[in-house]
Amino acid sequence: MKSLELIVERIILSSRWLLVIFYLGLVAALALYGFSFVYKLIKVAGMVFVYDDAQMILAMLGLIDAALVASLIVMVMISGYENFVSRFDEGDGEVSFLGKLDSGSLKIKVASSIVAISSIHLLQIFLNTKQYTSDQLMWATIMHIAFVVSALMLGYLEQIMNSLKK
């Protein structure tokens, strides 16, 4: 019976390598998103003398939003791989956060990134209020507040967990 248990444990532990498929998929998605970003940047550059201040601010916010989403993808890929699959053999000197993002701090960083992305999106909406109904403005604000409250709760729970570990 013990040998069967060892086989099951090996299979379960080895299955973590299936996550690599997802991380490689995120690499491909990041590359596609990079092409999308370059397209948007070229489009904005072509309109630099046409856009007024508000339109340029909206365009820049869109680029900032894209950069935050790309950073979120990289953070999830690297920390997810390192936490659930295998430690990185190289790059300790190159990337200062390798080995420092546990699942708790990853949740906080992801939640913070989502709040930042939501904030930019909400700012874009408020700069374009004429295109939205009152209900759409209300729901966008409520969703943003929900993201903020969720991030605060995750931070509070992480603080409680860290104090219990000590």
Short mmCIF file of N, CA and C in Angstrom, two decimals:
data_model
loop_
_atom_site.label_atom_id
_atom_site.label_comp_id
_atom_site.label_asym_id
_atom_site.label_seq_id
_atom_site.Cartn_x
_atom_site.Cartn_y
_atom_site.Cartn_z
N MET A 1 0.83 -1.20 0.00
CA MET A 1 0.00 0.00 0.00
C MET A 1 0.87 1.26 0.00
N LYS A 2 2.01 1.18 0.68
CA LYS A 2 2.91 2.33 0.75
C LYS A 2 3.47 2.67 -0.63
N SER A 3 3.75 1.65 -1.45
CA SER A 3 4.29 1.90 -2.79
C SER A 3 3.24 2.58 -3.68
N LEU A 4 1.98 2.23 -3.52
CA LEU A 4 0.91 2.88 -4.27
C LEU A 4 0.80 4.35 -3.86
N GLU A 5 0.93 4.60 -2.57
CA GLU A 5 0.90 5.97 -2.07
C GLU A 5 2.05 6.79 -2.66
N LEU A 6 3.24 6.20 -2.72
CA LEU A 6 4.40 6.91 -3.29
C LEU A 6 4.19 7.22 -4.77
N ILE A 7 3.60 6.30 -5.51
CA ILE A 7 3.32 6.51 -6.93
C ILE A 7 2.32 7.65 -7.11
N VAL A 8 1.26 7.64 -6.33
CA VAL A 8 0.24 8.70 -6.41
C VAL A 8 0.87 10.06 -6.07
N GLU A 9 1.71 10.09 -5.04
CA GLU A 9 2.36 11.34 -4.65
C GLU A 9 3.28 11.85 -5.75
N ARG A 10 4.02 10.96 -6.38
CA ARG A 10 4.91 11.36 -7.48
C ARG A 10 4.11 11.91 -8.65
N ILE A 11 3.00 11.26 -8.97
CA ILE A 11 2.15 11.74 -10.07
C ILE A 11 1.61 13.12 -9.75
N ILE A 12 1.13 13.31 -8.54
CA ILE A 12 0.58 14.60 -8.14
C ILE A 12 1.66 15.68 -8.16
N LEU A 13 2.82 15.39 -7.62
CA LEU A 13 3.90 16.37 -7.62
C LEU A 13 4.40 16.67 -9.04
N SER A 14 4.44 15.67 -9.87
CA SER A 14 4.88 15.87 -11.26
C SER A 14 3.86 16.66 -12.07
N SER A 15 2.60 16.60 -11.67
CA SER A 15 1.56 17.29 -12.44
C SER A 15 1.73 18.81 -12.41
N ARG A 16 2.52 19.31 -11.47
CA ARG A 16 2.74 20.76 -11.42
C ARG A 16 3.39 21.26 -12.70
N TRP A 17 4.10 20.38 -13.42
CA TRP A 17 4.75 20.78 -14.67
C TRP A 17 3.74 21.07 -15.77
N LEU A 18 2.50 20.63 -15.59
CA LEU A 18 1.45 20.98 -16.55
C LEU A 18 1.15 22.47 -16.54
N LEU A 19 1.47 23.13 -15.43
CA LEU A 19 1.27 24.58 -15.34
C LEU A 19 2.14 25.34 -16.33
N VAL A 20 3.24 24.72 -16.75
CA VAL A 20 4.15 25.38 -17.70
C VAL A 20 3.39 25.73 -18.98
N ILE A 21 2.45 24.90 -19.38
CA ILE A 21 1.64 25.17 -20.57
C ILE A 21 0.93 26.52 -20.42
N PHE A 22 0.39 26.78 -19.25
CA PHE A 22 -0.32 28.03 -19.00
C PHE A 22 0.64 29.21 -19.00
N TYR A 23 1.82 29.05 -18.40
CA TYR A 23 2.78 30.14 -18.36
C TYR A 23 3.33 30.45 -19.75
N LEU A 24 3.56 29.42 -20.56
CA LEU A 24 3.99 29.65 -21.94
C LEU A 24 2.87 30.31 -22.75
N GLY A 25 1.64 29.94 -22.46
CA GLY A 25 0.50 30.61 -23.09
C GLY A 25 0.45 32.08 -22.72
N LEU A 26 0.78 32.40 -21.46
CA LEU A 26 0.82 33.80 -21.04
C LEU A 26 1.96 34.55 -21.74
N VAL A 27 3.08 33.86 -21.99
CA VAL A 27 4.17 34.49 -22.75
C VAL A 27 3.68 34.86 -24.15
N ALA A 28 2.97 33.93 -24.79
CA ALA A 28 2.42 34.20 -26.13
C ALA A 28 1.40 35.34 -26.07
N ALA A 29 0.55 35.33 -25.06
CA ALA A 29 -0.45 36.40 -24.91
C ALA A 29 0.24 37.74 -24.69
N LEU A 30 1.33 37.75 -23.91
CA LEU A 30 2.08 38.98 -23.67
C LEU A 30 2.69 39.51 -24.97
N ALA A 31 3.21 38.61 -25.80
CA ALA A 31 3.77 39.02 -27.10
C ALA A 31 2.68 39.63 -27.98
N LEU A 32 1.51 39.00 -28.02
CA LEU A 32 0.40 39.54 -28.81
C LEU A 32 -0.03 40.90 -28.26
N TYR A 33 -0.07 41.01 -26.95
CA TYR A 33 -0.45 42.28 -26.32
C TYR A 33 0.58 43.36 -26.63
N GLY A 34 1.86 42.95 -26.73
CA GLY A 34 2.92 43.88 -27.10
C GLY A 34 2.70 44.44 -28.50
N PHE A 35 2.32 43.56 -29.43
CA PHE A 35 2.01 44.03 -30.79
C PHE A 35 0.83 45.00 -30.77
N SER A 36 -0.17 44.69 -29.97
CA SER A 36 -1.33 45.56 -29.83
C SER A 36 -0.91 46.92 -29.27
N PHE A 37 -0.01 46.91 -28.29
CA PHE A 37 0.48 48.15 -27.69
C PHE A 37 1.21 48.99 -28.73
N VAL A 38 2.08 48.37 -29.51
CA VAL A 38 2.83 49.10 -30.54
C VAL A 38 1.86 49.71 -31.56
N TYR A 39 0.83 48.96 -31.94
CA TYR A 39 -0.18 49.48 -32.87
C TYR A 39 -0.86 50.72 -32.27
N LYS A 40 -1.25 50.64 -31.00
CA LYS A 40 -1.90 51.79 -30.34
C LYS A 40 -0.94 52.98 -30.26
N LEU A 41 0.32 52.70 -29.96
CA LEU A 41 1.31 53.77 -29.85
C LEU A 41 1.51 54.47 -31.19
N ILE A 42 1.60 53.70 -32.27
CA ILE A 42 1.74 54.29 -33.60
C ILE A 42 0.51 55.13 -33.95
N LYS A 43 -0.65 54.61 -33.58
CA LYS A 43 -1.91 55.33 -33.83
C LYS A 43 -1.93 56.67 -33.07
N VAL A 44 -1.50 56.65 -31.81
CA VAL A 44 -1.45 57.87 -31.00
C VAL A 44 -0.41 58.83 -31.57
N ALA A 45 0.75 58.30 -31.97
CA ALA A 45 1.80 59.15 -32.54
C ALA A 45 1.31 59.84 -33.81
N GLY A 46 0.52 59.14 -34.60
CA GLY A 46 -0.01 59.73 -35.82
C GLY A 46 -1.05 60.81 -35.56
N MET A 47 -1.63 60.79 -34.39
CA MET A 47 -2.67 61.76 -34.05
C MET A 47 -2.19 62.85 -33.09
N VAL A 48 -0.89 62.92 -32.84
CA VAL A 48 -0.36 63.82 -31.83
C VAL A 48 -0.69 65.29 -32.11
N PHE A 49 -0.79 65.67 -33.38
CA PHE A 49 -1.11 67.06 -33.70
C PHE A 49 -2.59 67.28 -33.95
N VAL A 50 -3.37 66.18 -33.88
CA VAL A 50 -4.81 66.26 -34.12
C VAL A 50 -5.58 66.25 -32.80
N TYR A 51 -5.12 65.42 -31.87
CA TYR A 51 -5.81 65.29 -30.58
C TYR A 51 -5.72 66.58 -29.78
N ASP A 52 -6.81 66.90 -29.08
CA ASP A 52 -6.74 67.97 -28.10
C ASP A 52 -6.20 67.38 -26.80
N ASP A 53 -6.09 68.22 -25.77
CA ASP A 53 -5.50 67.75 -24.51
C ASP A 53 -6.24 66.57 -23.91
N ALA A 54 -7.55 66.64 -23.87
CA ALA A 54 -8.36 65.57 -23.27
C ALA A 54 -8.18 64.26 -24.04
N GLN A 55 -8.19 64.33 -25.36
CA GLN A 55 -8.02 63.12 -26.16
C GLN A 55 -6.62 62.53 -25.96
N MET A 56 -5.61 63.39 -25.86
CA MET A 56 -4.24 62.91 -25.64
C MET A 56 -4.10 62.27 -24.27
N ILE A 57 -4.73 62.87 -23.27
CA ILE A 57 -4.70 62.28 -21.93
C ILE A 57 -5.36 60.91 -21.96
N LEU A 58 -6.50 60.79 -22.62
CA LEU A 58 -7.18 59.50 -22.73
C LEU A 58 -6.30 58.48 -23.45
N ALA A 59 -5.63 58.89 -24.50
CA ALA A 59 -4.75 57.98 -25.23
C ALA A 59 -3.58 57.53 -24.34
N MET A 60 -2.99 58.47 -23.59
CA MET A 60 -1.88 58.13 -22.70
C MET A 60 -2.35 57.19 -21.58
N LEU A 61 -3.54 57.44 -21.07
CA LEU A 61 -4.08 56.56 -20.04
C LEU A 61 -4.27 55.14 -20.59
N GLY A 62 -4.68 55.04 -21.85
CA GLY A 62 -4.80 53.72 -22.48
C GLY A 62 -3.47 53.01 -22.57
N LEU A 63 -2.41 53.75 -22.88
CA LEU A 63 -1.07 53.16 -22.94
C LEU A 63 -0.57 52.76 -21.55
N ILE A 64 -0.83 53.60 -20.57
CA ILE A 64 -0.45 53.27 -19.18
C ILE A 64 -1.19 52.02 -18.72
N ASP A 65 -2.47 51.96 -19.04
CA ASP A 65 -3.30 50.80 -18.71
C ASP A 65 -2.70 49.53 -19.32
N ALA A 66 -2.30 49.61 -20.57
CA ALA A 66 -1.70 48.45 -21.24
C ALA A 66 -0.40 48.04 -20.56
N ALA A 67 0.41 49.01 -20.16
CA ALA A 67 1.67 48.70 -19.47
C ALA A 67 1.41 48.01 -18.13
N LEU A 68 0.39 48.45 -17.42
CA LEU A 68 0.05 47.82 -16.14
C LEU A 68 -0.44 46.39 -16.34
N VAL A 69 -1.25 46.17 -17.36
CA VAL A 69 -1.74 44.81 -17.65
C VAL A 69 -0.57 43.91 -18.02
N ALA A 70 0.36 44.41 -18.84
CA ALA A 70 1.53 43.62 -19.22
C ALA A 70 2.38 43.28 -18.00
N SER A 71 2.56 44.25 -17.11
CA SER A 71 3.32 44.00 -15.88
C SER A 71 2.64 42.95 -15.01
N LEU A 72 1.32 43.00 -14.96
CA LEU A 72 0.56 42.01 -14.20
C LEU A 72 0.78 40.61 -14.78
N ILE A 73 0.77 40.50 -16.09
CA ILE A 73 1.00 39.20 -16.73
C ILE A 73 2.39 38.67 -16.38
N VAL A 74 3.40 39.53 -16.46
CA VAL A 74 4.77 39.11 -16.14
C VAL A 74 4.86 38.68 -14.68
N MET A 75 4.26 39.45 -13.80
CA MET A 75 4.30 39.13 -12.38
C MET A 75 3.66 37.77 -12.10
N VAL A 76 2.53 37.51 -12.70
CA VAL A 76 1.84 36.23 -12.51
C VAL A 76 2.67 35.08 -13.08
N MET A 77 3.25 35.29 -14.27
CA MET A 77 4.06 34.23 -14.90
C MET A 77 5.25 33.86 -14.02
N ILE A 78 6.03 34.86 -13.65
CA ILE A 78 7.27 34.59 -12.92
C ILE A 78 7.00 34.04 -11.54
N SER A 79 6.15 34.71 -10.79
CA SER A 79 5.91 34.24 -9.42
C SER A 79 5.13 32.94 -9.40
N GLY A 80 4.20 32.76 -10.33
CA GLY A 80 3.47 31.50 -10.39
C GLY A 80 4.39 30.33 -10.70
N TYR A 81 5.26 30.52 -11.67
CA TYR A 81 6.20 29.46 -12.03
C TYR A 81 7.11 29.15 -10.84
N GLU A 82 7.62 30.20 -10.21
CA GLU A 82 8.55 29.97 -9.11
C GLU A 82 7.87 29.39 -7.87
N ASN A 83 6.64 29.76 -7.62
CA ASN A 83 5.93 29.25 -6.44
C ASN A 83 5.38 27.85 -6.63
N PHE A 84 4.98 27.50 -7.85
CA PHE A 84 4.26 26.25 -8.05
C PHE A 84 4.98 25.21 -8.89
N VAL A 85 5.98 25.63 -9.69
CA VAL A 85 6.63 24.67 -10.58
C VAL A 85 8.06 24.43 -10.15
N SER A 86 8.91 25.45 -10.28
CA SER A 86 10.34 25.26 -9.99
C SER A 86 10.98 26.62 -9.77
N ARG A 87 12.05 26.61 -9.01
CA ARG A 87 12.82 27.85 -8.80
C ARG A 87 13.63 28.15 -10.06
N PHE A 88 13.85 29.43 -10.32
CA PHE A 88 14.69 29.83 -11.44
C PHE A 88 16.15 29.58 -11.09
N ASP A 89 16.88 28.95 -12.00
CA ASP A 89 18.29 28.68 -11.76
C ASP A 89 19.15 29.90 -12.02
N GLU A 90 18.78 30.67 -13.02
CA GLU A 90 19.55 31.85 -13.39
C GLU A 90 18.69 33.09 -13.18
N GLY A 91 19.36 34.23 -13.14
CA GLY A 91 18.62 35.47 -13.08
C GLY A 91 18.46 36.04 -11.69
N ASP A 92 19.05 35.39 -10.66
CA ASP A 92 18.89 35.92 -9.31
C ASP A 92 19.41 37.35 -9.20
N GLY A 93 20.53 37.64 -9.90
CA GLY A 93 21.07 38.98 -9.87
C GLY A 93 20.32 39.93 -10.78
N GLU A 94 19.69 39.40 -11.81
CA GLU A 94 18.99 40.24 -12.79
C GLU A 94 17.66 40.75 -12.29
N VAL A 95 16.90 39.90 -11.64
CA VAL A 95 15.55 40.25 -11.19
C VAL A 95 15.53 40.18 -9.67
N SER A 96 15.40 41.33 -9.04
CA SER A 96 15.56 41.40 -7.58
C SER A 96 14.44 40.71 -6.81
N PHE A 97 13.26 40.55 -7.41
CA PHE A 97 12.15 39.99 -6.65
C PHE A 97 12.04 38.47 -6.75
N LEU A 98 12.91 37.83 -7.54
CA LEU A 98 12.84 36.37 -7.65
C LEU A 98 12.99 35.74 -6.27
N GLY A 99 12.12 34.84 -5.97
CA GLY A 99 12.16 34.15 -4.68
C GLY A 99 11.51 34.91 -3.55
N LYS A 100 11.08 36.14 -3.79
CA LYS A 100 10.52 36.96 -2.72
C LYS A 100 9.00 37.07 -2.79
N LEU A 101 8.40 36.62 -3.88
CA LEU A 101 6.96 36.70 -4.03
C LEU A 101 6.32 35.37 -3.65
N ASP A 102 5.79 35.29 -2.44
CA ASP A 102 5.04 34.10 -2.08
C ASP A 102 3.59 34.30 -2.52
N SER A 103 2.78 33.31 -2.31
CA SER A 103 1.40 33.42 -2.80
C SER A 103 0.63 34.56 -2.13
N GLY A 104 0.93 34.85 -0.88
CA GLY A 104 0.25 35.94 -0.19
C GLY A 104 0.62 37.30 -0.76
N SER A 105 1.93 37.52 -0.93
CA SER A 105 2.34 38.82 -1.49
C SER A 105 1.94 38.94 -2.95
N LEU A 106 1.87 37.81 -3.66
CA LEU A 106 1.41 37.84 -5.05
C LEU A 106 -0.04 38.30 -5.11
N LYS A 107 -0.87 37.78 -4.20
CA LYS A 107 -2.27 38.20 -4.18
C LYS A 107 -2.40 39.70 -3.95
N ILE A 108 -1.58 40.24 -3.04
CA ILE A 108 -1.62 41.67 -2.75
C ILE A 108 -1.19 42.47 -3.98
N LYS A 109 -0.13 42.04 -4.63
CA LYS A 109 0.36 42.75 -5.82
C LYS A 109 -0.64 42.67 -6.97
N VAL A 110 -1.25 41.52 -7.16
CA VAL A 110 -2.27 41.38 -8.21
C VAL A 110 -3.47 42.27 -7.90
N ALA A 111 -3.92 42.24 -6.64
CA ALA A 111 -5.06 43.09 -6.26
C ALA A 111 -4.72 44.56 -6.43
N SER A 112 -3.51 44.96 -6.06
CA SER A 112 -3.09 46.36 -6.23
C SER A 112 -3.05 46.73 -7.70
N SER A 113 -2.57 45.82 -8.54
CA SER A 113 -2.52 46.08 -9.98
C SER A 113 -3.93 46.22 -10.54
N ILE A 114 -4.84 45.37 -10.09
CA ILE A 114 -6.23 45.45 -10.56
C ILE A 114 -6.86 46.78 -10.14
N VAL A 115 -6.57 47.22 -8.93
CA VAL A 115 -7.10 48.51 -8.48
C VAL A 115 -6.51 49.64 -9.33
N ALA A 116 -5.22 49.57 -9.64
CA ALA A 116 -4.60 50.60 -10.47
C ALA A 116 -5.20 50.62 -11.87
N ILE A 117 -5.39 49.44 -12.44
CA ILE A 117 -6.00 49.34 -13.77
C ILE A 117 -7.43 49.87 -13.74
N SER A 118 -8.16 49.49 -12.70
CA SER A 118 -9.54 49.96 -12.55
C SER A 118 -9.58 51.48 -12.36
N SER A 119 -8.62 52.02 -11.63
CA SER A 119 -8.56 53.47 -11.43
C SER A 119 -8.35 54.20 -12.74
N ILE A 120 -7.45 53.69 -13.56
CA ILE A 120 -7.20 54.31 -14.86
C ILE A 120 -8.45 54.22 -15.74
N HIS A 121 -9.07 53.05 -15.72
CA HIS A 121 -10.29 52.88 -16.52
C HIS A 121 -11.39 53.84 -16.05
N LEU A 122 -11.54 53.97 -14.74
CA LEU A 122 -12.55 54.88 -14.20
C LEU A 122 -12.22 56.33 -14.55
N LEU A 123 -10.95 56.69 -14.52
CA LEU A 123 -10.56 58.04 -14.91
C LEU A 123 -10.87 58.28 -16.39
N GLN A 124 -10.63 57.28 -17.23
CA GLN A 124 -10.98 57.40 -18.64
C GLN A 124 -12.48 57.62 -18.81
N ILE A 125 -13.26 56.90 -18.03
CA ILE A 125 -14.72 57.05 -18.09
C ILE A 125 -15.12 58.46 -17.66
N PHE A 126 -14.55 58.96 -16.56
CA PHE A 126 -14.92 60.28 -16.07
C PHE A 126 -14.45 61.40 -16.99
N LEU A 127 -13.38 61.16 -17.74
CA LEU A 127 -12.94 62.16 -18.71
C LEU A 127 -13.82 62.15 -19.96
N ASN A 128 -14.63 61.11 -20.09
CA ASN A 128 -15.52 60.94 -21.25
C ASN A 128 -16.97 60.77 -20.81
N THR A 129 -17.38 61.49 -19.78
CA THR A 129 -18.71 61.26 -19.19
C THR A 129 -19.86 61.41 -20.16
N LYS A 130 -19.68 62.19 -21.21
CA LYS A 130 -20.77 62.40 -22.17
C LYS A 130 -21.15 61.11 -22.90
N GLN A 131 -20.23 60.17 -22.97
CA GLN A 131 -20.48 58.92 -23.69
C GLN A 131 -21.15 57.85 -22.81
N TYR A 132 -21.35 58.15 -21.54
CA TYR A 132 -21.89 57.16 -20.61
C TYR A 132 -23.16 57.66 -19.95
N THR A 133 -24.03 56.71 -19.64
CA THR A 133 -25.25 57.05 -18.91
C THR A 133 -24.93 57.13 -17.42
N SER A 134 -25.86 57.66 -16.66
CA SER A 134 -25.68 57.74 -15.21
C SER A 134 -25.54 56.35 -14.60
N ASP A 135 -26.32 55.39 -15.11
CA ASP A 135 -26.23 54.02 -14.60
C ASP A 135 -24.86 53.42 -14.88
N GLN A 136 -24.31 53.65 -16.07
CA GLN A 136 -22.99 53.13 -16.40
C GLN A 136 -21.92 53.75 -15.50
N LEU A 137 -22.02 55.05 -15.25
CA LEU A 137 -21.08 55.71 -14.34
C LEU A 137 -21.18 55.14 -12.93
N MET A 138 -22.42 54.93 -12.48
CA MET A 138 -22.63 54.39 -11.15
C MET A 138 -22.02 52.99 -11.03
N TRP A 139 -22.30 52.12 -11.99
CA TRP A 139 -21.80 50.75 -11.92
C TRP A 139 -20.28 50.68 -12.05
N ALA A 140 -19.70 51.53 -12.87
CA ALA A 140 -18.23 51.57 -12.98
C ALA A 140 -17.62 51.98 -11.63
N THR A 141 -18.25 52.95 -10.97
CA THR A 141 -17.76 53.40 -9.66
C THR A 141 -17.94 52.31 -8.62
N ILE A 142 -19.07 51.65 -8.61
CA ILE A 142 -19.32 50.57 -7.65
C ILE A 142 -18.32 49.42 -7.85
N MET A 143 -18.08 49.07 -9.10
CA MET A 143 -17.11 47.99 -9.36
C MET A 143 -15.72 48.39 -8.90
N HIS A 144 -15.34 49.64 -9.13
CA HIS A 144 -14.03 50.09 -8.68
C HIS A 144 -13.94 50.04 -7.15
N ILE A 145 -14.98 50.50 -6.49
CA ILE A 145 -15.00 50.45 -5.02
C ILE A 145 -14.90 49.01 -4.54
N ALA A 146 -15.56 48.08 -5.24
CA ALA A 146 -15.47 46.66 -4.87
C ALA A 146 -14.03 46.17 -5.01
N PHE A 147 -13.33 46.58 -6.07
CA PHE A 147 -11.93 46.19 -6.23
C PHE A 147 -11.07 46.76 -5.10
N VAL A 148 -11.31 48.02 -4.75
CA VAL A 148 -10.53 48.66 -3.69
C VAL A 148 -10.77 47.95 -2.36
N VAL A 149 -12.04 47.68 -2.04
CA VAL A 149 -12.37 47.01 -0.78
C VAL A 149 -11.76 45.60 -0.76
N SER A 150 -11.82 44.90 -1.87
CA SER A 150 -11.22 43.56 -1.94
C SER A 150 -9.72 43.61 -1.70
N ALA A 151 -9.05 44.58 -2.31
CA ALA A 151 -7.60 44.72 -2.13
C ALA A 151 -7.27 45.05 -0.67
N LEU A 152 -8.06 45.94 -0.07
CA LEU A 152 -7.84 46.27 1.34
C LEU A 152 -8.05 45.06 2.24
N MET A 153 -9.08 44.29 1.96
CA MET A 153 -9.35 43.08 2.76
C MET A 153 -8.23 42.05 2.59
N LEU A 154 -7.75 41.86 1.36
CA LEU A 154 -6.62 40.94 1.14
C LEU A 154 -5.39 41.40 1.91
N GLY A 155 -5.12 42.70 1.87
CA GLY A 155 -3.99 43.25 2.62
C GLY A 155 -4.15 43.04 4.11
N TYR A 156 -5.34 43.27 4.62
CA TYR A 156 -5.61 43.08 6.04
C TYR A 156 -5.45 41.61 6.44
N LEU A 157 -6.01 40.71 5.62
CA LEU A 157 -5.88 39.28 5.91
C LEU A 157 -4.43 38.82 5.84
N GLU A 158 -3.67 39.35 4.90
CA GLU A 158 -2.25 39.00 4.79
C GLU A 158 -1.49 39.49 6.02
N GLN A 159 -1.85 40.68 6.50
CA GLN A 159 -1.23 41.22 7.71
C GLN A 159 -1.54 40.33 8.92
N ILE A 160 -2.78 39.87 9.03
CA ILE A 160 -3.15 38.96 10.11
C ILE A 160 -2.36 37.66 10.02
N MET A 161 -2.27 37.11 8.80
CA MET A 161 -1.53 35.85 8.62
C MET A 161 -0.06 36.00 8.97
N ASN A 162 0.53 37.12 8.59
CA ASN A 162 1.95 37.37 8.91
C ASN A 162 2.16 37.51 10.41
N SER A 163 1.22 38.15 11.11
CA SER A 163 1.36 38.31 12.56
C SER A 163 1.16 36.96 13.27
N LEU A 164 0.36 36.07 12.71
CA LEU A 164 0.17 34.74 13.30
C LEU A 164 1.40 33.85 13.11
N LYS A 165 2.15 34.08 12.03
CA LYS A 165 3.35 33.30 11.76
C LYS A 165 4.47 33.63 12.73
N LYS A 166 4.46 34.87 13.27
CA LYS A 166 5.54 35.32 14.15
C LYS A 166 5.39 34.84 15.54
#
